[in-house]
């Protein structure tokens, strides 16, 4: 059975916003011609305004100091209450974190700054330039900094997301799960208990 997949709205998708900036800027340069004395400058200004708005929608999430960026990555957990994930209502299963083998630097950074790392689940996260929304797994070090190490598998993503929404309905809360980092050297993998 195919799991229900969730996607970002198109107006939040970075790839589309970047394309809008390029196309609107190119179209503005094409219509700003002497052969179009009145319509050209007006259309050019409107197209440039669209390009600037799309560029701002791309840049603003990068400049935010607190909160989440466009991938919904957590920067730190200052002021966030950590609560245990309630589980999926079945026997707890150790699950391998998807894409953890691609995020070795984040795993090593979390391990280097911690005596014991903990894992936090983040709903509505995405890969860089990705549109699909998934539940991400972040390792939290002793200083409270979060390091994105992957995602829960797609076959349980929808159920984890649903259970997670009941726990994190208040934006000041985050759900933790037991975590194990397997391997002493690269490639390490991350396993969580759901």
mmCIF file with all atom_site columns, C-alpha atoms in Angstrom:
data_model
loop_
_atom_site.group_PDB
_atom_site.id
_atom_site.type_symbol
_atom_site.label_atom_id
_atom_site.label_alt_id
_atom_site.label_comp_id
_atom_site.label_asym_id
_atom_site.label_entity_id
_atom_site.label_seq_id
_atom_site.pdbx_PDB_ins_code
_atom_site.Cartn_x
_atom_site.Cartn_y
_atom_site.Cartn_z
_atom_site.occupancy
_atom_site.B_iso_or_equiv
_atom_site.pdbx_formal_charge
_atom_site.auth_seq_id
_atom_site.auth_comp_id
_atom_site.auth_asym_id
_atom_site.auth_atom_id
_atom_site.pdbx_PDB_model_num
ATOM 1   C CA . UNK A 1 1   ? 0.000  0.000  0.000   1.00 0.00 ? 1   UNK A CA 1
ATOM 2   C CA . UNK A 1 2   ? 1.381  3.392  -1.005  1.00 0.00 ? 2   UNK A CA 1
ATOM 3   C CA . UNK A 1 3   ? 1.785  5.734  1.949   1.00 0.00 ? 3   UNK A CA 1
ATOM 4   C CA . UNK A 1 4   ? 0.103  9.134  1.811   1.00 0.00 ? 4   UNK A CA 1
ATOM 5   C CA . UNK A 1 5   ? 2.660  11.708 0.682   1.00 0.00 ? 5   UNK A CA 1
ATOM 6   C CA . UNK A 1 6   ? 2.526  15.373 1.642   1.00 0.00 ? 6   UNK A CA 1
ATOM 7   C CA . UNK A 1 7   ? 3.964  18.296 -0.320  1.00 0.00 ? 7   UNK A CA 1
ATOM 8   C CA . UNK A 1 8   ? 4.822  21.947 0.261   1.00 0.00 ? 8   UNK A CA 1
ATOM 9   C CA . UNK A 1 9   ? 2.511  24.469 -1.392  1.00 0.00 ? 9   UNK A CA 1
ATOM 10  C CA . UNK A 1 10  ? 4.004  25.634 -4.676  1.00 0.00 ? 10  UNK A CA 1
ATOM 11  C CA . UNK A 1 11  ? 4.434  29.204 -3.392  1.00 0.00 ? 11  UNK A CA 1
ATOM 12  C CA . UNK A 1 12  ? 6.850  27.881 -0.698  1.00 0.00 ? 12  UNK A CA 1
ATOM 13  C CA . UNK A 1 13  ? 8.882  25.629 -3.002  1.00 0.00 ? 13  UNK A CA 1
ATOM 14  C CA . UNK A 1 14  ? 12.374 27.101 -3.493  1.00 0.00 ? 14  UNK A CA 1
ATOM 15  C CA . UNK A 1 15  ? 12.889 25.693 -7.003  1.00 0.00 ? 15  UNK A CA 1
ATOM 16  C CA . UNK A 1 16  ? 9.690  27.328 -8.275  1.00 0.00 ? 16  UNK A CA 1
ATOM 17  C CA . UNK A 1 17  ? 10.502 30.637 -6.571  1.00 0.00 ? 17  UNK A CA 1
ATOM 18  C CA . UNK A 1 18  ? 13.955 30.639 -8.163  1.00 0.00 ? 18  UNK A CA 1
ATOM 19  C CA . UNK A 1 19  ? 12.390 29.935 -11.573 1.00 0.00 ? 19  UNK A CA 1
ATOM 20  C CA . UNK A 1 20  ? 9.907  32.800 -11.060 1.00 0.00 ? 20  UNK A CA 1
ATOM 21  C CA . UNK A 1 21  ? 12.791 35.180 -10.285 1.00 0.00 ? 21  UNK A CA 1
ATOM 22  C CA . UNK A 1 22  ? 14.657 34.172 -13.444 1.00 0.00 ? 22  UNK A CA 1
ATOM 23  C CA . UNK A 1 23  ? 11.664 34.166 -15.795 1.00 0.00 ? 23  UNK A CA 1
ATOM 24  C CA . UNK A 1 24  ? 10.229 37.446 -14.469 1.00 0.00 ? 24  UNK A CA 1
ATOM 25  C CA . UNK A 1 25  ? 13.614 39.198 -14.694 1.00 0.00 ? 25  UNK A CA 1
ATOM 26  C CA . UNK A 1 26  ? 14.183 37.925 -18.250 1.00 0.00 ? 26  UNK A CA 1
ATOM 27  C CA . UNK A 1 27  ? 10.650 38.900 -19.296 1.00 0.00 ? 27  UNK A CA 1
ATOM 28  C CA . UNK A 1 28  ? 11.140 42.382 -17.779 1.00 0.00 ? 28  UNK A CA 1
ATOM 29  C CA . UNK A 1 29  ? 14.270 42.877 -19.881 1.00 0.00 ? 29  UNK A CA 1
ATOM 30  C CA . UNK A 1 30  ? 12.414 41.760 -23.017 1.00 0.00 ? 30  UNK A CA 1
ATOM 31  C CA . UNK A 1 31  ? 9.439  44.117 -22.641 1.00 0.00 ? 31  UNK A CA 1
ATOM 32  C CA . UNK A 1 32  ? 11.544 47.187 -21.773 1.00 0.00 ? 32  UNK A CA 1
ATOM 33  C CA . UNK A 1 33  ? 12.035 48.235 -25.428 1.00 0.00 ? 33  UNK A CA 1
ATOM 34  C CA . UNK A 1 34  ? 11.653 51.519 -27.261 1.00 0.00 ? 34  UNK A CA 1
ATOM 35  C CA . UNK A 1 35  ? 9.079  49.889 -29.575 1.00 0.00 ? 35  UNK A CA 1
ATOM 36  C CA . UNK A 1 36  ? 6.704  49.622 -26.599 1.00 0.00 ? 36  UNK A CA 1
ATOM 37  C CA . UNK A 1 37  ? 6.757  53.231 -25.298 1.00 0.00 ? 37  UNK A CA 1
ATOM 38  C CA . UNK A 1 38  ? 4.007  53.078 -22.623 1.00 0.00 ? 38  UNK A CA 1
ATOM 39  C CA . UNK A 1 39  ? 3.249  49.413 -22.073 1.00 0.00 ? 39  UNK A CA 1
ATOM 40  C CA . UNK A 1 40  ? 6.901  48.323 -21.954 1.00 0.00 ? 40  UNK A CA 1
ATOM 41  C CA . UNK A 1 41  ? 8.007  50.290 -18.869 1.00 0.00 ? 41  UNK A CA 1
ATOM 42  C CA . UNK A 1 42  ? 4.807  49.490 -16.954 1.00 0.00 ? 42  UNK A CA 1
ATOM 43  C CA . UNK A 1 43  ? 5.056  45.762 -17.729 1.00 0.00 ? 43  UNK A CA 1
ATOM 44  C CA . UNK A 1 44  ? 8.773  45.848 -16.938 1.00 0.00 ? 44  UNK A CA 1
ATOM 45  C CA . UNK A 1 45  ? 8.155  47.406 -13.494 1.00 0.00 ? 45  UNK A CA 1
ATOM 46  C CA . UNK A 1 46  ? 5.400  44.867 -12.720 1.00 0.00 ? 46  UNK A CA 1
ATOM 47  C CA . UNK A 1 47  ? 7.589  41.937 -13.761 1.00 0.00 ? 47  UNK A CA 1
ATOM 48  C CA . UNK A 1 48  ? 10.511 43.258 -11.721 1.00 0.00 ? 48  UNK A CA 1
ATOM 49  C CA . UNK A 1 49  ? 8.211  43.634 -8.699  1.00 0.00 ? 49  UNK A CA 1
ATOM 50  C CA . UNK A 1 50  ? 7.209  39.972 -9.104  1.00 0.00 ? 50  UNK A CA 1
ATOM 51  C CA . UNK A 1 51  ? 10.883 38.985 -9.358  1.00 0.00 ? 51  UNK A CA 1
ATOM 52  C CA . UNK A 1 52  ? 11.776 40.956 -6.220  1.00 0.00 ? 52  UNK A CA 1
ATOM 53  C CA . UNK A 1 53  ? 8.850  39.456 -4.266  1.00 0.00 ? 53  UNK A CA 1
ATOM 54  C CA . UNK A 1 54  ? 9.908  35.934 -5.238  1.00 0.00 ? 54  UNK A CA 1
ATOM 55  C CA . UNK A 1 55  ? 13.540 36.712 -4.357  1.00 0.00 ? 55  UNK A CA 1
ATOM 56  C CA . UNK A 1 56  ? 12.467 37.981 -0.935  1.00 0.00 ? 56  UNK A CA 1
ATOM 57  C CA . UNK A 1 57  ? 10.437 34.816 -0.377  1.00 0.00 ? 57  UNK A CA 1
ATOM 58  C CA . UNK A 1 58  ? 13.670 32.886 -1.046  1.00 0.00 ? 58  UNK A CA 1
ATOM 59  C CA . UNK A 1 59  ? 15.943 35.046 1.110   1.00 0.00 ? 59  UNK A CA 1
ATOM 60  C CA . UNK A 1 60  ? 13.826 35.800 4.192   1.00 0.00 ? 60  UNK A CA 1
ATOM 61  C CA . UNK A 1 61  ? 13.910 32.226 5.606   1.00 0.00 ? 61  UNK A CA 1
ATOM 62  C CA . UNK A 1 62  ? 17.721 32.283 5.377   1.00 0.00 ? 62  UNK A CA 1
ATOM 63  C CA . UNK A 1 63  ? 17.948 35.472 7.440   1.00 0.00 ? 63  UNK A CA 1
ATOM 64  C CA . UNK A 1 64  ? 15.727 34.356 10.308  1.00 0.00 ? 64  UNK A CA 1
ATOM 65  C CA . UNK A 1 65  ? 17.732 33.805 13.464  1.00 0.00 ? 65  UNK A CA 1
ATOM 66  C CA . UNK A 1 66  ? 15.063 31.927 15.417  1.00 0.00 ? 66  UNK A CA 1
ATOM 67  C CA . UNK A 1 67  ? 12.598 29.345 14.288  1.00 0.00 ? 67  UNK A CA 1
ATOM 68  C CA . UNK A 1 68  ? 12.908 27.248 11.168  1.00 0.00 ? 68  UNK A CA 1
ATOM 69  C CA . UNK A 1 69  ? 14.258 27.762 7.680   1.00 0.00 ? 69  UNK A CA 1
ATOM 70  C CA . UNK A 1 70  ? 12.624 26.703 4.399   1.00 0.00 ? 70  UNK A CA 1
ATOM 71  C CA . UNK A 1 71  ? 13.504 23.045 5.092   1.00 0.00 ? 71  UNK A CA 1
ATOM 72  C CA . UNK A 1 72  ? 11.951 23.380 8.566   1.00 0.00 ? 72  UNK A CA 1
ATOM 73  C CA . UNK A 1 73  ? 15.346 22.654 10.108  1.00 0.00 ? 73  UNK A CA 1
ATOM 74  C CA . UNK A 1 74  ? 15.660 23.399 13.793  1.00 0.00 ? 74  UNK A CA 1
ATOM 75  C CA . UNK A 1 75  ? 18.640 25.555 14.693  1.00 0.00 ? 75  UNK A CA 1
ATOM 76  C CA . UNK A 1 76  ? 18.413 25.053 18.422  1.00 0.00 ? 76  UNK A CA 1
ATOM 77  C CA . UNK A 1 77  ? 15.949 23.933 21.053  1.00 0.00 ? 77  UNK A CA 1
ATOM 78  C CA . UNK A 1 78  ? 16.162 26.937 23.338  1.00 0.00 ? 78  UNK A CA 1
ATOM 79  C CA . UNK A 1 79  ? 12.781 27.480 24.994  1.00 0.00 ? 79  UNK A CA 1
ATOM 80  C CA . UNK A 1 80  ? 11.356 24.246 23.556  1.00 0.00 ? 80  UNK A CA 1
ATOM 81  C CA . UNK A 1 81  ? 9.842  21.688 25.921  1.00 0.00 ? 81  UNK A CA 1
ATOM 82  C CA . UNK A 1 82  ? 10.992 18.156 25.074  1.00 0.00 ? 82  UNK A CA 1
ATOM 83  C CA . UNK A 1 83  ? 8.306  15.488 25.514  1.00 0.00 ? 83  UNK A CA 1
ATOM 84  C CA . UNK A 1 84  ? 8.517  11.761 24.759  1.00 0.00 ? 84  UNK A CA 1
ATOM 85  C CA . UNK A 1 85  ? 6.967  10.583 21.496  1.00 0.00 ? 85  UNK A CA 1
ATOM 86  C CA . UNK A 1 86  ? 3.845  8.551  22.382  1.00 0.00 ? 86  UNK A CA 1
ATOM 87  C CA . UNK A 1 87  ? 4.604  5.813  19.849  1.00 0.00 ? 87  UNK A CA 1
ATOM 88  C CA . UNK A 1 88  ? 2.454  4.309  17.142  1.00 0.00 ? 88  UNK A CA 1
ATOM 89  C CA . UNK A 1 89  ? 0.225  2.207  19.381  1.00 0.00 ? 89  UNK A CA 1
ATOM 90  C CA . UNK A 1 90  ? 2.029  -1.033 18.667  1.00 0.00 ? 90  UNK A CA 1
ATOM 91  C CA . UNK A 1 91  ? 5.156  -2.838 19.831  1.00 0.00 ? 91  UNK A CA 1
ATOM 92  C CA . UNK A 1 92  ? 8.085  -0.371 19.665  1.00 0.00 ? 92  UNK A CA 1
ATOM 93  C CA . UNK A 1 93  ? 10.247 -1.094 16.656  1.00 0.00 ? 93  UNK A CA 1
ATOM 94  C CA . UNK A 1 94  ? 13.810 0.000  15.995  1.00 0.00 ? 94  UNK A CA 1
ATOM 95  C CA . UNK A 1 95  ? 13.754 1.891  12.714  1.00 0.00 ? 95  UNK A CA 1
ATOM 96  C CA . UNK A 1 96  ? 16.670 2.966  10.569  1.00 0.00 ? 96  UNK A CA 1
ATOM 97  C CA . UNK A 1 97  ? 16.734 6.698  9.802   1.00 0.00 ? 97  UNK A CA 1
ATOM 98  C CA . UNK A 1 98  ? 16.575 7.229  6.040   1.00 0.00 ? 98  UNK A CA 1
ATOM 99  C CA . UNK A 1 99  ? 19.445 9.241  4.498   1.00 0.00 ? 99  UNK A CA 1
ATOM 100 C CA . UNK A 1 100 ? 21.600 9.108  7.643   1.00 0.00 ? 100 UNK A CA 1
ATOM 101 C CA . UNK A 1 101 ? 24.462 7.699  5.568   1.00 0.00 ? 101 UNK A CA 1
ATOM 102 C CA . UNK A 1 102 ? 24.419 10.948 3.545   1.00 0.00 ? 102 UNK A CA 1
ATOM 103 C CA . UNK A 1 103 ? 24.575 13.147 6.637   1.00 0.00 ? 103 UNK A CA 1
ATOM 104 C CA . UNK A 1 104 ? 27.747 11.902 8.290   1.00 0.00 ? 104 UNK A CA 1
ATOM 105 C CA . UNK A 1 105 ? 29.035 15.382 9.122   1.00 0.00 ? 105 UNK A CA 1
ATOM 106 C CA . UNK A 1 106 ? 25.887 16.211 11.087  1.00 0.00 ? 106 UNK A CA 1
ATOM 107 C CA . UNK A 1 107 ? 26.125 12.926 13.011  1.00 0.00 ? 107 UNK A CA 1
ATOM 108 C CA . UNK A 1 108 ? 29.782 13.546 13.859  1.00 0.00 ? 108 UNK A CA 1
ATOM 109 C CA . UNK A 1 109 ? 29.074 17.137 14.925  1.00 0.00 ? 109 UNK A CA 1
ATOM 110 C CA . UNK A 1 110 ? 26.334 16.004 17.302  1.00 0.00 ? 110 UNK A CA 1
ATOM 111 C CA . UNK A 1 111 ? 28.505 13.240 18.748  1.00 0.00 ? 111 UNK A CA 1
ATOM 112 C CA . UNK A 1 112 ? 31.506 15.547 19.175  1.00 0.00 ? 112 UNK A CA 1
ATOM 113 C CA . UNK A 1 113 ? 29.498 18.045 21.221  1.00 0.00 ? 113 UNK A CA 1
ATOM 114 C CA . UNK A 1 114 ? 27.638 15.549 23.421  1.00 0.00 ? 114 UNK A CA 1
ATOM 115 C CA . UNK A 1 115 ? 28.059 12.935 26.058  1.00 0.00 ? 115 UNK A CA 1
ATOM 116 C CA . UNK A 1 116 ? 24.684 11.466 25.102  1.00 0.00 ? 116 UNK A CA 1
ATOM 117 C CA . UNK A 1 117 ? 22.720 12.669 22.073  1.00 0.00 ? 117 UNK A CA 1
ATOM 118 C CA . UNK A 1 118 ? 18.967 12.623 21.897  1.00 0.00 ? 118 UNK A CA 1
ATOM 119 C CA . UNK A 1 119 ? 16.753 12.545 18.832  1.00 0.00 ? 119 UNK A CA 1
ATOM 120 C CA . UNK A 1 120 ? 13.939 14.981 18.152  1.00 0.00 ? 120 UNK A CA 1
ATOM 121 C CA . UNK A 1 121 ? 11.239 14.482 15.509  1.00 0.00 ? 121 UNK A CA 1
ATOM 122 C CA . UNK A 1 122 ? 10.415 17.508 13.351  1.00 0.00 ? 122 UNK A CA 1
ATOM 123 C CA . UNK A 1 123 ? 7.188  17.463 11.291  1.00 0.00 ? 123 UNK A CA 1
ATOM 124 C CA . UNK A 1 124 ? 6.784  19.109 7.873   1.00 0.00 ? 124 UNK A CA 1
ATOM 125 C CA . UNK A 1 125 ? 10.480 19.010 7.005   1.00 0.00 ? 125 UNK A CA 1
ATOM 126 C CA . UNK A 1 126 ? 11.924 18.665 3.515   1.00 0.00 ? 126 UNK A CA 1
ATOM 127 C CA . UNK A 1 127 ? 15.181 18.075 1.727   1.00 0.00 ? 127 UNK A CA 1
ATOM 128 C CA . UNK A 1 128 ? 17.029 21.025 0.241   1.00 0.00 ? 128 UNK A CA 1
ATOM 129 C CA . UNK A 1 129 ? 15.032 22.137 -2.827  1.00 0.00 ? 129 UNK A CA 1
ATOM 130 C CA . UNK A 1 130 ? 12.646 19.241 -2.203  1.00 0.00 ? 130 UNK A CA 1
ATOM 131 C CA . UNK A 1 131 ? 8.889  19.632 -2.200  1.00 0.00 ? 131 UNK A CA 1
ATOM 132 C CA . UNK A 1 132 ? 7.871  16.510 -0.284  1.00 0.00 ? 132 UNK A CA 1
ATOM 133 C CA . UNK A 1 133 ? 7.107  17.077 3.410   1.00 0.00 ? 133 UNK A CA 1
ATOM 134 C CA . UNK A 1 134 ? 8.329  14.384 5.804   1.00 0.00 ? 134 UNK A CA 1
ATOM 135 C CA . UNK A 1 135 ? 9.091  13.849 9.474   1.00 0.00 ? 135 UNK A CA 1
ATOM 136 C CA . UNK A 1 136 ? 12.772 14.621 10.064  1.00 0.00 ? 136 UNK A CA 1
ATOM 137 C CA . UNK A 1 137 ? 15.076 13.268 12.745  1.00 0.00 ? 137 UNK A CA 1
ATOM 138 C CA . UNK A 1 138 ? 17.393 15.786 14.396  1.00 0.00 ? 138 UNK A CA 1
ATOM 139 C CA . UNK A 1 139 ? 20.143 14.880 16.860  1.00 0.00 ? 139 UNK A CA 1
ATOM 140 C CA . UNK A 1 140 ? 20.433 17.349 19.722  1.00 0.00 ? 140 UNK A CA 1
ATOM 141 C CA . UNK A 1 141 ? 23.794 17.910 21.388  1.00 0.00 ? 141 UNK A CA 1
ATOM 142 C CA . UNK A 1 142 ? 24.445 19.009 24.995  1.00 0.00 ? 142 UNK A CA 1
ATOM 143 C CA . UNK A 1 143 ? 24.402 22.689 23.998  1.00 0.00 ? 143 UNK A CA 1
ATOM 144 C CA . UNK A 1 144 ? 20.887 22.348 22.550  1.00 0.00 ? 144 UNK A CA 1
ATOM 145 C CA . UNK A 1 145 ? 21.939 22.664 18.899  1.00 0.00 ? 145 UNK A CA 1
ATOM 146 C CA . UNK A 1 146 ? 20.027 20.474 16.448  1.00 0.00 ? 146 UNK A CA 1
ATOM 147 C CA . UNK A 1 147 ? 21.686 18.512 13.627  1.00 0.00 ? 147 UNK A CA 1
ATOM 148 C CA . UNK A 1 148 ? 19.495 17.105 10.816  1.00 0.00 ? 148 UNK A CA 1
ATOM 149 C CA . UNK A 1 149 ? 20.463 13.439 10.306  1.00 0.00 ? 149 UNK A CA 1
ATOM 150 C CA . UNK A 1 150 ? 17.642 12.141 8.103   1.00 0.00 ? 150 UNK A CA 1
ATOM 151 C CA . UNK A 1 151 ? 13.970 11.227 7.944   1.00 0.00 ? 151 UNK A CA 1
ATOM 152 C CA . UNK A 1 152 ? 11.674 8.510  9.216   1.00 0.00 ? 152 UNK A CA 1
ATOM 153 C CA . UNK A 1 153 ? 10.947 5.857  6.566   1.00 0.00 ? 153 UNK A CA 1
ATOM 154 C CA . UNK A 1 154 ? 8.121  6.651  4.137   1.00 0.00 ? 154 UNK A CA 1
ATOM 155 C CA . UNK A 1 155 ? 6.103  3.583  5.139   1.00 0.00 ? 155 UNK A CA 1
ATOM 156 C CA . UNK A 1 156 ? 5.579  4.990  8.671   1.00 0.00 ? 156 UNK A CA 1
ATOM 157 C CA . UNK A 1 157 ? 5.858  8.705  7.905   1.00 0.00 ? 157 UNK A CA 1
ATOM 158 C CA . UNK A 1 158 ? 2.121  9.419  7.771   1.00 0.00 ? 158 UNK A CA 1
ATOM 159 C CA . UNK A 1 159 ? 1.425  7.559  11.036  1.00 0.00 ? 159 UNK A CA 1
ATOM 160 C CA . UNK A 1 160 ? 4.348  9.222  12.817  1.00 0.00 ? 160 UNK A CA 1
ATOM 161 C CA . UNK A 1 161 ? 3.219  12.634 11.534  1.00 0.00 ? 161 UNK A CA 1
ATOM 162 C CA . UNK A 1 162 ? -0.320 12.060 12.821  1.00 0.00 ? 162 UNK A CA 1
ATOM 163 C CA . UNK A 1 163 ? 0.913  10.938 16.255  1.00 0.00 ? 163 UNK A CA 1
ATOM 164 C CA . UNK A 1 164 ? 3.402  13.800 16.346  1.00 0.00 ? 164 UNK A CA 1
ATOM 165 C CA . UNK A 1 165 ? 0.734  16.442 15.728  1.00 0.00 ? 165 UNK A CA 1
ATOM 166 C CA . UNK A 1 166 ? -1.052 15.503 18.945  1.00 0.00 ? 166 UNK A CA 1
ATOM 167 C CA . UNK A 1 167 ? 2.163  15.981 20.933  1.00 0.00 ? 167 UNK A CA 1
ATOM 168 C CA . UNK A 1 168 ? 3.423  19.128 19.216  1.00 0.00 ? 168 UNK A CA 1
ATOM 169 C CA . UNK A 1 169 ? 0.127  20.955 18.758  1.00 0.00 ? 169 UNK A CA 1
ATOM 170 C CA . UNK A 1 170 ? 1.705  23.654 20.906  1.00 0.00 ? 170 UNK A CA 1
ATOM 171 C CA . UNK A 1 171 ? 4.595  25.170 18.931  1.00 0.00 ? 171 UNK A CA 1
ATOM 172 C CA . UNK A 1 172 ? 6.772  25.262 22.048  1.00 0.00 ? 172 UNK A CA 1
ATOM 173 C CA . UNK A 1 173 ? 7.044  21.464 22.246  1.00 0.00 ? 173 UNK A CA 1
ATOM 174 C CA . UNK A 1 174 ? 9.121  18.844 20.451  1.00 0.00 ? 174 UNK A CA 1
ATOM 175 C CA . UNK A 1 175 ? 8.909  15.040 20.641  1.00 0.00 ? 175 UNK A CA 1
ATOM 176 C CA . UNK A 1 176 ? 11.960 12.955 21.508  1.00 0.00 ? 176 UNK A CA 1
ATOM 177 C CA . UNK A 1 177 ? 12.603 9.304  20.675  1.00 0.00 ? 177 UNK A CA 1
ATOM 178 C CA . UNK A 1 178 ? 15.288 6.856  21.860  1.00 0.00 ? 178 UNK A CA 1
ATOM 179 C CA . UNK A 1 179 ? 18.251 6.910  19.473  1.00 0.00 ? 179 UNK A CA 1
ATOM 180 C CA . UNK A 1 180 ? 21.311 4.790  18.751  1.00 0.00 ? 180 UNK A CA 1
ATOM 181 C CA . UNK A 1 181 ? 24.210 5.760  16.526  1.00 0.00 ? 181 UNK A CA 1
ATOM 182 C CA . UNK A 1 182 ? 25.601 2.551  15.019  1.00 0.00 ? 182 UNK A CA 1
ATOM 183 C CA . UNK A 1 183 ? 29.254 2.386  14.007  1.00 0.00 ? 183 UNK A CA 1
ATOM 184 C CA . UNK A 1 184 ? 32.481 3.827  15.336  1.00 0.00 ? 184 UNK A CA 1
ATOM 185 C CA . UNK A 1 185 ? 33.528 5.391  12.041  1.00 0.00 ? 185 UNK A CA 1
ATOM 186 C CA . UNK A 1 186 ? 32.014 6.323  8.686   1.00 0.00 ? 186 UNK A CA 1
ATOM 187 C CA . UNK A 1 187 ? 29.520 5.351  7.491   1.00 0.00 ? 187 UNK A CA 1
ATOM 188 C CA . UNK A 1 188 ? 27.592 5.585  10.732  1.00 0.00 ? 188 UNK A CA 1
ATOM 189 C CA . UNK A 1 189 ? 23.862 5.051  10.729  1.00 0.00 ? 189 UNK A CA 1
ATOM 190 C CA . UNK A 1 190 ? 21.174 6.292  13.063  1.00 0.00 ? 190 UNK A CA 1
ATOM 191 C CA . UNK A 1 191 ? 18.400 4.104  14.455  1.00 0.00 ? 191 UNK A CA 1
ATOM 192 C CA . UNK A 1 192 ? 15.397 5.318  16.443  1.00 0.00 ? 192 UNK A CA 1
ATOM 193 C CA . UNK A 1 193 ? 12.680 3.510  18.375  1.00 0.00 ? 193 UNK A CA 1
ATOM 194 C CA . UNK A 1 194 ? 9.141  4.449  17.341  1.00 0.00 ? 194 UNK A CA 1
#
